Coordinates of C-alpha atoms in Angstrom, one line a residue:
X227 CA 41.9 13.9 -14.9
X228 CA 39.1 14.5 -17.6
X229 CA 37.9 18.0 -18.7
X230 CA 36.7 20.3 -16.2
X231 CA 33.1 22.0 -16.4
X232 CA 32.7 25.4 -14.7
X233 CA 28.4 25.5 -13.6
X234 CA 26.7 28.8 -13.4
X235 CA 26.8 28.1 -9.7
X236 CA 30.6 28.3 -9.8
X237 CA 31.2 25.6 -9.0
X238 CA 34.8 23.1 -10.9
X239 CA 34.5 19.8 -11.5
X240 CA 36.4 16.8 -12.7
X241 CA 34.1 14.9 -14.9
X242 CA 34.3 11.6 -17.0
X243 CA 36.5 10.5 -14.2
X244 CA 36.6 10.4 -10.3
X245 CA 40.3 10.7 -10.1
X246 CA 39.7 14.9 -9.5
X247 CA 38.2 14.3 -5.7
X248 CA 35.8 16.8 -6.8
X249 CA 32.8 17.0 -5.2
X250 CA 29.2 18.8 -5.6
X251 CA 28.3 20.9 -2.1
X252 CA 25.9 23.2 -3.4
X253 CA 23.5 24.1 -6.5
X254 CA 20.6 22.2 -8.0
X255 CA 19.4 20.2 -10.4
X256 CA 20.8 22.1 -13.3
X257 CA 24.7 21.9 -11.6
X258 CA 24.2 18.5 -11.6
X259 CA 22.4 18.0 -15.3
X260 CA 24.8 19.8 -16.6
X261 CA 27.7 17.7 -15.4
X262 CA 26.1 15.0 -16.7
X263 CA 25.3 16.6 -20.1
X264 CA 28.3 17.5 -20.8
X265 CA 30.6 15.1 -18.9
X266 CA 28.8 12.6 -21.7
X267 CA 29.5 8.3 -21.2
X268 CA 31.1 7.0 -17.6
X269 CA 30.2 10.8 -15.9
X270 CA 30.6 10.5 -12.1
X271 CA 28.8 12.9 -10.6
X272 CA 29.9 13.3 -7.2
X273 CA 28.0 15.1 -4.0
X274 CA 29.7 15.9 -1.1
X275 CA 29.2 14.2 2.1
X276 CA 26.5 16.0 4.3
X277 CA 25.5 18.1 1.0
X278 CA 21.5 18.9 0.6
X279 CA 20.9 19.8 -3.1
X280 CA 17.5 21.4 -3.4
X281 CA 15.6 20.5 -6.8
X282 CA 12.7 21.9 -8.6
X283 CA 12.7 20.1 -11.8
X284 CA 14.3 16.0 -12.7
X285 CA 17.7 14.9 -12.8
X286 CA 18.2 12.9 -15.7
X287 CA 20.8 10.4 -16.8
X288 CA 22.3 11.4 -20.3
X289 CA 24.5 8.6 -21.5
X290 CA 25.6 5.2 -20.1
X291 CA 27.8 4.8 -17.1
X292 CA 26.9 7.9 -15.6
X293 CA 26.8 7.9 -11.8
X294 CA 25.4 10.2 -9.2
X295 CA 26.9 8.9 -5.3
X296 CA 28.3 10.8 -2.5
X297 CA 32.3 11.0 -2.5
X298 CA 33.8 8.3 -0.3
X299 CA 30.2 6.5 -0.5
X300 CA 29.0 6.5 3.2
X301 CA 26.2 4.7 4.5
X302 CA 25.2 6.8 7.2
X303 CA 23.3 10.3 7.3
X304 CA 26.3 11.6 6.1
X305 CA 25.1 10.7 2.3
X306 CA 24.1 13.9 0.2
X307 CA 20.5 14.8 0.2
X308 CA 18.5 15.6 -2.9
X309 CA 15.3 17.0 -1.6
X310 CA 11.8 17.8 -4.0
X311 CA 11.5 21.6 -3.1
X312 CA 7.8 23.3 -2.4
X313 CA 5.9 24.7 -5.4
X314 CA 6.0 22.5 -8.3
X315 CA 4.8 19.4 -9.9
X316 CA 8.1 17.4 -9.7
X317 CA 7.6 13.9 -8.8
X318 CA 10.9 12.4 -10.1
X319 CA 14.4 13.3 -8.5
X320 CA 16.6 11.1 -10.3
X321 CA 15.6 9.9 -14.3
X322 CA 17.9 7.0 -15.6
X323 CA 15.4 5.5 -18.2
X324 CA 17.3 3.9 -21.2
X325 CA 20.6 4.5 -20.1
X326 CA 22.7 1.2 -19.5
X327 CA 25.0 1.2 -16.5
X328 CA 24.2 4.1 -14.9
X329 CA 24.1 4.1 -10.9
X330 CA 22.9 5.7 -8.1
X331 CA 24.9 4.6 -5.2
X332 CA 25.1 5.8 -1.7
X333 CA 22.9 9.1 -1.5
X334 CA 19.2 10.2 -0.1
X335 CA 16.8 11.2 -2.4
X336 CA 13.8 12.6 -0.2
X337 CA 10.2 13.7 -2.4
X338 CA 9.0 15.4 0.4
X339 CA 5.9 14.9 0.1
X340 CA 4.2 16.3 3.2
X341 CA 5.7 19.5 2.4
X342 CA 5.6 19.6 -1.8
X343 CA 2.2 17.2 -1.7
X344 CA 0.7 14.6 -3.2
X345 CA 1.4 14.1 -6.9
X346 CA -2.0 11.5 -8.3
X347 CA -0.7 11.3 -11.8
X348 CA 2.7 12.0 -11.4
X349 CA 5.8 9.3 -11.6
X350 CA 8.1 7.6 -9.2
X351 CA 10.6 9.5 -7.2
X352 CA 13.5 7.3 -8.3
X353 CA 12.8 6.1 -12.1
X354 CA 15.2 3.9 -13.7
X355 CA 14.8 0.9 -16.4
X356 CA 13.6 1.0 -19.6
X357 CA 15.3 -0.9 -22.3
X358 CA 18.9 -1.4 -20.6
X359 CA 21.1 -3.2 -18.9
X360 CA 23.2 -3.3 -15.4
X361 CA 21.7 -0.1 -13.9
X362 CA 22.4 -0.3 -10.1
X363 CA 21.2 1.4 -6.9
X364 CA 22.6 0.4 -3.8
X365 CA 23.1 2.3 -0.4
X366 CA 20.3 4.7 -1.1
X367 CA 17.9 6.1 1.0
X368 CA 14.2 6.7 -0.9
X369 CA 11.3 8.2 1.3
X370 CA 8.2 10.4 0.9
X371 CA 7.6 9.5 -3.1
X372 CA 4.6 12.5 -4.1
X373 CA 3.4 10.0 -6.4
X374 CA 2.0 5.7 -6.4
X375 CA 5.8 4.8 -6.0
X376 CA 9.4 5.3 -4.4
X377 CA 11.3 3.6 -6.8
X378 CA 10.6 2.3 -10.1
X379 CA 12.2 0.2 -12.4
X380 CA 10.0 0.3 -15.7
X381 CA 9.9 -2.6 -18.2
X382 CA 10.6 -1.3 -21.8
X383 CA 7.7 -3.4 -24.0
X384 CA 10.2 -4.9 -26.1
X385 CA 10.7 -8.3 -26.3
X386 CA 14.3 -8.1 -27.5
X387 CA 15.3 -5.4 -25.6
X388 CA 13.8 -5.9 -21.8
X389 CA 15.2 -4.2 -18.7
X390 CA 17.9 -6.6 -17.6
X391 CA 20.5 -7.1 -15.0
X392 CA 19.6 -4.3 -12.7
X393 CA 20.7 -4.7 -9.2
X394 CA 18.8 -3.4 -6.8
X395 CA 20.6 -3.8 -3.4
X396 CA 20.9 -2.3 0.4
X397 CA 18.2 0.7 0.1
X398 CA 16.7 1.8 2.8
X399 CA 13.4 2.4 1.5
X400 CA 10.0 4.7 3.0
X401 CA 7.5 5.9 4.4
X402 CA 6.1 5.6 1.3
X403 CA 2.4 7.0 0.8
X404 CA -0.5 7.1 2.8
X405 CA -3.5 5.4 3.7
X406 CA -6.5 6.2 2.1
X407 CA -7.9 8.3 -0.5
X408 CA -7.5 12.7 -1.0
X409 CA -11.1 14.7 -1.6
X410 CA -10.5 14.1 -4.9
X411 CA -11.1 9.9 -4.5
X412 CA -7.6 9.6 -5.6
X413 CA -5.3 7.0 -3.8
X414 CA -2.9 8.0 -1.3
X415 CA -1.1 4.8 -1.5
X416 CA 2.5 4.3 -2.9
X417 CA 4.7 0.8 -3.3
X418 CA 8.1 0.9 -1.8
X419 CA 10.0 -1.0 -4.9
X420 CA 7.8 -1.5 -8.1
X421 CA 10.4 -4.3 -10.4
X422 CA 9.6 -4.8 -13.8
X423 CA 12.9 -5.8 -14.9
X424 CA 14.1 -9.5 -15.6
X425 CA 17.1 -11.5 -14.5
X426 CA 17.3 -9.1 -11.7
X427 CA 18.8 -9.2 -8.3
X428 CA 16.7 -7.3 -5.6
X429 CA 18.4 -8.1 -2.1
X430 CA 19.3 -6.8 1.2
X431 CA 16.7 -4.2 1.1
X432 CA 15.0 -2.7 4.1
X433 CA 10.9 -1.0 3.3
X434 CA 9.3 0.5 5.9
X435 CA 5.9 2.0 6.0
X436 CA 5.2 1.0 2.2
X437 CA 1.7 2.0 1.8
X438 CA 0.0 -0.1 -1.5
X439 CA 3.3 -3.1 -2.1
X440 CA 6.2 -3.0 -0.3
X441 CA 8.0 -4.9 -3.3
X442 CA 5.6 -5.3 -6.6
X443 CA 7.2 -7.8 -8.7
X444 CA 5.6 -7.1 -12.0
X445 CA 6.6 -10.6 -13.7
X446 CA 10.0 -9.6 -13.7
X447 CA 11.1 -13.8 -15.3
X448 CA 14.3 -14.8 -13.9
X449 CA 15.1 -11.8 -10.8
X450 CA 15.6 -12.6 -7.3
X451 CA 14.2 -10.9 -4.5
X452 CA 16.4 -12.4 -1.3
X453 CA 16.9 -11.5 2.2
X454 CA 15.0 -7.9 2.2
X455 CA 13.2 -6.9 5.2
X456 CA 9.5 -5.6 4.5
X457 CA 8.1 -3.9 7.3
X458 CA 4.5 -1.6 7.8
X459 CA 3.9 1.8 9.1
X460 CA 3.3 2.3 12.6
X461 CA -0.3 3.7 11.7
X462 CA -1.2 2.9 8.7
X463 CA -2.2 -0.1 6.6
X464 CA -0.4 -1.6 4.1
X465 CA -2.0 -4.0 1.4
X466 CA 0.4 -6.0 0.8
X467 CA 4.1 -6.7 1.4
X468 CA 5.1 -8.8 -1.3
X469 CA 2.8 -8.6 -4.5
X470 CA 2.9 -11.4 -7.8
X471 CA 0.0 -10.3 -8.8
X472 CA 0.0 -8.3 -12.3
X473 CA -0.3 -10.1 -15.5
X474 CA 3.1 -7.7 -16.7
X475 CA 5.0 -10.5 -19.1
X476 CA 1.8 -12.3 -20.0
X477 CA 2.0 -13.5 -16.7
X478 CA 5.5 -15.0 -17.1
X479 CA 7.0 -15.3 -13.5
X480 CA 9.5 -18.3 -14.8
X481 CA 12.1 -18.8 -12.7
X482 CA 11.5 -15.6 -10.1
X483 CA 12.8 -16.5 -6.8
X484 CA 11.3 -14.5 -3.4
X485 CA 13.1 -16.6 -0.3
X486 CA 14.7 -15.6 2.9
X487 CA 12.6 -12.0 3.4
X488 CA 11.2 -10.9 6.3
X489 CA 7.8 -9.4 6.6
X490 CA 6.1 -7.5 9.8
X491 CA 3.7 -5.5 10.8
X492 CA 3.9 -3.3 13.9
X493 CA 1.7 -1.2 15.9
X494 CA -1.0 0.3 14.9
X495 CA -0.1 -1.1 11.7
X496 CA -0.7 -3.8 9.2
X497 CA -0.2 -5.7 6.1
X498 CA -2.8 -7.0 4.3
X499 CA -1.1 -9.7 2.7
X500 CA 2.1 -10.5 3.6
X501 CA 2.8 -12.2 0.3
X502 CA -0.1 -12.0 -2.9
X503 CA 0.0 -14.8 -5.5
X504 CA -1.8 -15.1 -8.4
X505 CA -4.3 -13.6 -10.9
X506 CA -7.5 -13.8 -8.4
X507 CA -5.6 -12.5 -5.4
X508 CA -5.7 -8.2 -5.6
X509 CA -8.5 -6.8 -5.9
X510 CA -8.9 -6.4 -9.7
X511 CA -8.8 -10.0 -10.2
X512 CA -7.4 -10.5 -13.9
X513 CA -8.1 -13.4 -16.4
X514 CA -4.7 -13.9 -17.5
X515 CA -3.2 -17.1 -14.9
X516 CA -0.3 -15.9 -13.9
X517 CA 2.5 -18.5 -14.4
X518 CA 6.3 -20.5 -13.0
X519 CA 7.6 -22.0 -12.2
X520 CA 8.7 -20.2 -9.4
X521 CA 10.3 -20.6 -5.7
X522 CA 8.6 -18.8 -2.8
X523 CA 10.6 -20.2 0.1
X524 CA 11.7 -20.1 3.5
X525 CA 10.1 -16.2 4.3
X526 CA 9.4 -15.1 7.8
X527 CA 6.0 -13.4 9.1
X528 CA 5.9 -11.7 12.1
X529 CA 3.3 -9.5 13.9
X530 CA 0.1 -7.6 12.3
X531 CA -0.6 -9.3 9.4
X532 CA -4.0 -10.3 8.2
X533 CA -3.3 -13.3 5.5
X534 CA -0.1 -14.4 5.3
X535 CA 0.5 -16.1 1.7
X536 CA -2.7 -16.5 -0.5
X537 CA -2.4 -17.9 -3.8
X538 CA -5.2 -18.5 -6.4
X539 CA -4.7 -17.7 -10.3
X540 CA -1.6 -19.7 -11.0
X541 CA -0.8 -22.3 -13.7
X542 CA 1.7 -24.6 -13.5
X543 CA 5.3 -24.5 -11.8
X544 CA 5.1 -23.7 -8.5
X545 CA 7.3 -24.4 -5.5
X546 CA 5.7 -22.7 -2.0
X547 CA 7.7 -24.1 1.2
X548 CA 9.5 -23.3 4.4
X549 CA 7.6 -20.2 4.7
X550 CA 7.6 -19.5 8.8
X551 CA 4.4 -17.8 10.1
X552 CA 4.5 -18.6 13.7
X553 CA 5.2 -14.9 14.6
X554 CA 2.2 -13.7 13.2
X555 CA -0.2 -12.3 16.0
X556 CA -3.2 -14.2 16.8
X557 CA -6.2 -13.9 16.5
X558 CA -6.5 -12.0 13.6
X559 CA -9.1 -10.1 14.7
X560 CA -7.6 -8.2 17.3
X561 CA -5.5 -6.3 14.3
X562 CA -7.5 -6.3 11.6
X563 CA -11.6 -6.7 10.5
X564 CA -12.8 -8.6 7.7
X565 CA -16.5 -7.5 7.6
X566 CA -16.2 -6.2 4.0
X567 CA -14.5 -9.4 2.8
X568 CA -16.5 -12.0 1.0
X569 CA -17.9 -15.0 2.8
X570 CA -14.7 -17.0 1.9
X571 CA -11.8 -14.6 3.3
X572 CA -14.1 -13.7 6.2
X573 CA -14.4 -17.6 6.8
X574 CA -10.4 -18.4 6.7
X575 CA -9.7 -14.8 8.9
X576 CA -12.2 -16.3 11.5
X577 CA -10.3 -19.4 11.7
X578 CA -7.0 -17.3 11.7
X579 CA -5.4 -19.0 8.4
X580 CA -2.5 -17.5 7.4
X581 CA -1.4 -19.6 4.9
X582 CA -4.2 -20.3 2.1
X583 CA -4.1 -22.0 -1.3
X584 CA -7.3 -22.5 -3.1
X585 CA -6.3 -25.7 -4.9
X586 CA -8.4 -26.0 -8.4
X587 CA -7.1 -21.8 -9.0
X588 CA -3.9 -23.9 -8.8
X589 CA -3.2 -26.2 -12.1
X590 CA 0.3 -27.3 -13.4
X591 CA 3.2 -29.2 -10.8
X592 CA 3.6 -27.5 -7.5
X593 CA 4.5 -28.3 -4.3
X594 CA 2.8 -26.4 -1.4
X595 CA 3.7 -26.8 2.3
X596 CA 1.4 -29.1 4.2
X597 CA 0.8 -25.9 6.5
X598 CA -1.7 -24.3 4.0
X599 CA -5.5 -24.4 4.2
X600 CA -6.8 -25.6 1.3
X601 CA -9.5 -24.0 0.9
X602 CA -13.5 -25.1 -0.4
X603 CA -14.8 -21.6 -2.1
X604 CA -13.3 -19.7 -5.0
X605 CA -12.2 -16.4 -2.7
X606 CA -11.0 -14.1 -4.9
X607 CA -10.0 -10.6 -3.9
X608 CA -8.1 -10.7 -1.0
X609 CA -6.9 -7.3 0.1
X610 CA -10.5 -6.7 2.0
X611 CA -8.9 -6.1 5.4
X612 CA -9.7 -2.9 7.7
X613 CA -8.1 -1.4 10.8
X614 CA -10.1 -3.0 13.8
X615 CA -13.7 -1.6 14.4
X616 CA -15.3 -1.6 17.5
X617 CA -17.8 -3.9 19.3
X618 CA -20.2 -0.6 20.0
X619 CA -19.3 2.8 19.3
X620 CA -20.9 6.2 21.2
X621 CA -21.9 9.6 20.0
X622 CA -22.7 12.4 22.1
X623 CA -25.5 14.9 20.9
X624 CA -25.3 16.8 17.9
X625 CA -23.0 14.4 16.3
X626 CA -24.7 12.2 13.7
X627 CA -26.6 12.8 11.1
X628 CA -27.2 11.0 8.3
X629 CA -29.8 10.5 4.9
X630 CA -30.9 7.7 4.0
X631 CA -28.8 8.6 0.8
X632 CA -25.8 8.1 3.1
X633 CA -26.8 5.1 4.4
X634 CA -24.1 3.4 6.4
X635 CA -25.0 4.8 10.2
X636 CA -21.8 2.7 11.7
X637 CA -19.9 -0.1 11.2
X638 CA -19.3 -2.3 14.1
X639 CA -17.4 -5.8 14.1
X640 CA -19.1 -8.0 12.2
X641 CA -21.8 -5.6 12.8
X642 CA -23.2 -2.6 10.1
X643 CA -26.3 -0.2 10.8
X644 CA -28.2 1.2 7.7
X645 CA -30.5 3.8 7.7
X646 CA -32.2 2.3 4.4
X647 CA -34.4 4.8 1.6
X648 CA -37.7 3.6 3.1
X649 CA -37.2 5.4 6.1
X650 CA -35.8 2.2 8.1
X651 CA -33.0 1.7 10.8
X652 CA -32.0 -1.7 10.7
X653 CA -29.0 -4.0 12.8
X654 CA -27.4 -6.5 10.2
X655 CA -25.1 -8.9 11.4
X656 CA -22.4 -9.4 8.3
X657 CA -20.5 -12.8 10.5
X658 CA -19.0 -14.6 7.4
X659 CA -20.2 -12.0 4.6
X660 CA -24.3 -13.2 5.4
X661 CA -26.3 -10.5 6.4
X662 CA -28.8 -11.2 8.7
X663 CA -31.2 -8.2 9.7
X664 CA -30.7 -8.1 13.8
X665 CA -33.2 -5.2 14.6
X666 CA -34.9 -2.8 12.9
X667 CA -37.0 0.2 13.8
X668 CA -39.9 -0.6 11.6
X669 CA -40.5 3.0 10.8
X670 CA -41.1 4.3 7.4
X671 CA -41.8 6.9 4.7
X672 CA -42.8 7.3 1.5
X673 CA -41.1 11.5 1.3
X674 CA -37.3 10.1 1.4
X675 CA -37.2 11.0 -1.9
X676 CA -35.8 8.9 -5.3
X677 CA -32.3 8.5 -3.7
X678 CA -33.4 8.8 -0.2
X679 CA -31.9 12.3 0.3
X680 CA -35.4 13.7 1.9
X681 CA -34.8 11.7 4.9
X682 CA -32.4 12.1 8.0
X683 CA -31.2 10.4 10.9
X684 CA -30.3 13.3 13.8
X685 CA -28.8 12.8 16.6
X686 CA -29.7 16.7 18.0
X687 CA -28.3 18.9 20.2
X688 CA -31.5 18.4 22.6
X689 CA -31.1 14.6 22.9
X690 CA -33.2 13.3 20.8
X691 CA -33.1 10.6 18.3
X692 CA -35.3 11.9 15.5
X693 CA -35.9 10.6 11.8
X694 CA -37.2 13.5 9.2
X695 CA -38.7 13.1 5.9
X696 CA -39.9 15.8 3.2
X697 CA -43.2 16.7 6.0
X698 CA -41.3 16.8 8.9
X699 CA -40.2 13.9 11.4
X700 CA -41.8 11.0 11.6
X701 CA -40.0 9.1 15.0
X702 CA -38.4 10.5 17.8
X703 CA -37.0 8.6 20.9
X704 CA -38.9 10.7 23.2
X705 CA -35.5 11.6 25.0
X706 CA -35.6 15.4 24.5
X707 CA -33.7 17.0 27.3
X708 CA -32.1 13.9 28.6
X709 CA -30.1 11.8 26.3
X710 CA -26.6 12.4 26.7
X711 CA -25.3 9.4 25.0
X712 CA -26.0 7.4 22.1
X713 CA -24.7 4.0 21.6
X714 CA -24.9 1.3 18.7
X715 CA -24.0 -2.3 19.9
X716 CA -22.6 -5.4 17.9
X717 CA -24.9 -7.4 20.7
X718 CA -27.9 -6.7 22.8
X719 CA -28.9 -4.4 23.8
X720 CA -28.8 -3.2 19.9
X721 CA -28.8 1.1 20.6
X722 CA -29.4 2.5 23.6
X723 CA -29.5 6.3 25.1
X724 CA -28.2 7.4 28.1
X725 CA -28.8 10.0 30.5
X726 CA -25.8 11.9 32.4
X727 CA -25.9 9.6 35.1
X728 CA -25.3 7.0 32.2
X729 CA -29.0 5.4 33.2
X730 CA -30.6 3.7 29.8
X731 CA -33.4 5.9 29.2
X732 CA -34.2 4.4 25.7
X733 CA -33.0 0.8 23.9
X734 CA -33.6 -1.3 21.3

């Protein structure tokens, strides 16, 4: 049977052995720390099915072997809940760092995160790894991390003790994150699975609505990432589905294999990159090459998905084929805009590449599908994609204003309006990542100030188009009392008002 704990909660348990049927319907995160504190080496902790367990503070694994599942391990909704309550800074459910063999099968661990918040600093809501071996989670659901990740399987820095053997199979992972940044400028973003463990087997996993990487292989030599299914939000954009990116190992991705996933993007949604390879690939390009040899084979993209495979930043030991991209949506540009990519990534997304190798970033054996555009120009920095903008975009009085200190006016496809610190409004086409000035008011001042924050663009209640300086304006459209429409333009006519009829009273 194994000795019985009594919880403050009341509630008896069988520990140090399953054999009791025992099983965990109410309490919290001390019921079940305690189990596992005193229950010491091969603990099960077991929840029972349909259970929520509220938590305001981490569950942690205390000695090898441990286990926290759901008794009878279901795979439906029927799987005990642990749930991040309100009113704290817990961004961790579950802890197993440094603990060998512990698991965490068949439950749902839920951060809440658009009820507790977003946690910047704080870690992922599933941490396991560290310096072990054979820790497992399978059959578990992982959604709404407060923090950059939903689950996390940390290396340990030790060369003779890495994380090792960790299988990581049948989650059901996300929404993890948001788009975008909080007031604070801090990311929003969170990966679905961040792997930093070697000799690894990551399989059969479903990620939805991953926000930053659906699956961030950080080196990880020797793991396998096979058959899991990577798909985006809805709404937002994701920046990439499958990242080898990070210089974790010294770059060591020896004998990693990624074959047989499927990545798509739906909706409103979008991946950035479907799968990121190399040091010159995110966007803080590294100087450390990145390194196989390594098999990326036989993947499937389907639907929103701006570049496909990239790779640049990779020496030596490289094996890239049967990758099938002929779901992807074409063109490109009705899912995605490039117009703050560089000139090379806004070359290959005109010409809807979705599989791109720049060849010399490239040394060492490989062998890379015939499908790929090889590329002329060193593009570095991939994940440069947008939402969509529009062709022209409308404002209706007493809706824009903006300083020269701002700026950006609008950003049209392929299209950007500045109003610049010399008191200018200028039309720059940015086709290919060349600006080339379109229009331009030709107005100026010498009052917008050092930074340009003395002058403003208003779009007024009245109607009227009028630029201000320190004095007072200096232009006005001369559509006081008419304009009920302002309008920028990718293509001429540039900006135009309109009256209510919706008669152009004004245009450049």
């Amino acid at each position: 049977m194994g000795k019985k704990i009594t919880t403050r909660l009341g509630v008896s348990l069988a520990i140090a052995s399953i054999a009791s049927g025992a099983c965990l319907s109410t309490g919290n995160q001390d019921a079940i720390n305690k189990l596992l504190q005193q229950g010491g080496a091969n603990t099960i902790v077991s929840l029972c099915p349909g259970a929520t367990i509220p938590i305001t503070d981490e569950i942690v694994f205390t000695a090898p072997g441990q286990e926290i599942s759901t008794q009878g391990y279901p795979t439906d909704d029927s799987r005990a809940t642990i749930i991040i309550q309100p009113g704290n800074n817990v961004s961790t459910a579950i802890r197993g760092n440094w603990q060998n063999l512990v698991r965490v099968l068949n439950v749902q661990i839920d951060g809440n995160r658009p009820n507790a918040g977003h946690l910047p600093k704080g870690d992922a809501l599933l941490e396991m790894g560290g310096g072990t071996t054979g820790q497992t989670v399978s059959h578990v659901v992982v959604k709404n991390t407060r923090s950059w990740s939903c689950m996390h399987f940390i290396a340990s820095g030790q060369d003779e003790n890495p994380c090792r053997n960790a299988n990581i199979t049948f989650n059901t992972v996300g929404p993890c994150g948001e788009e975008g940044q909080d007031a604070d400028g801090n990311g929003l973003w969170a990966d679905g699975l961040s792997i930093e463990c070697v000799t690894s087997t990551i399989t059969d996993n479903s990620i939805t609505g991953s926000t930053d990487g659906g699956i961030v292989i950080f080196g990880s030599p020797g793991s396998h990432f096979l058959r899991n299914t990577i798909t985006s939000s809805s709404t937002n954009l994701g920046f990439g589905a499958i990242n080898m990116v990070d210089p974790s190992y010294g770059g060591n991705y020896s004998n990693v294999v990624v074959s047989d996933n499927v990545i798509t993007g739906v909706g409103d949604g979008l991946f950035n990159l479907g799968i990121g390879m190399g040091s010159q690939i995110w966007s803080n390009p590294h100087p450390e090459e990145n390194f196989g040899p390594t098999t990326v084979t036989n993947n499937v993209f389907r639907g929103n998905i701006g570049y496909s495979i990239a790779i640049n930043g990779w020496f030596g030991g490289l094996t890239v084929t049967g990758n099938d991209v002929s779901g992807v949506h074409t063109p490109t540009s009705d899912i995605a805009d490039a117009s703050q990519c560089g000139p090379q990534q806004q070359v290959s997304f005109d010409a809807n590449q979705q599989l791109i190798v720049y060849e010399p970033g490239v040394q060492g054996a490989s062998t890379i599908q015939a499908e790929f555009a090889r590329i002329p120009n060193n593009g570095s920095n991939w994940l440069c994609l947008t939402h969509p903008v529009p062709t022209q975009q409308s404002y209706p009085p007493q809706t824009l204003f903006v300083t020269a200190n701002q700026s950006l006016v609008v950003q049209l496809r392929n299209f950007r309006v500045q109003f610049q610190g010399d008191g200018n409004l200028v039309g720059l086409d940015t086709t290919a990542g060349v600006w080339t000035v379109k229009w331009a008011t030709s107005t100026s001042s010498s009052a917008c100030g050092a930074d340009g924050s003395s002058c403003l663009l208003a779009w007024g209640g009245d109607g009227n188009l009028v630029f201000y300086d320190a004095n007072g304006p200096f232009f006005d459209s001369g559509t006081s009392g008419q304009g009920q429409s302002l309008t920028f333009y990718n293509t001429a006519p540039w900006l135009s008002i309109t009256d209510a009829t919706g008669k152009q009273i004004w245009t450049i």
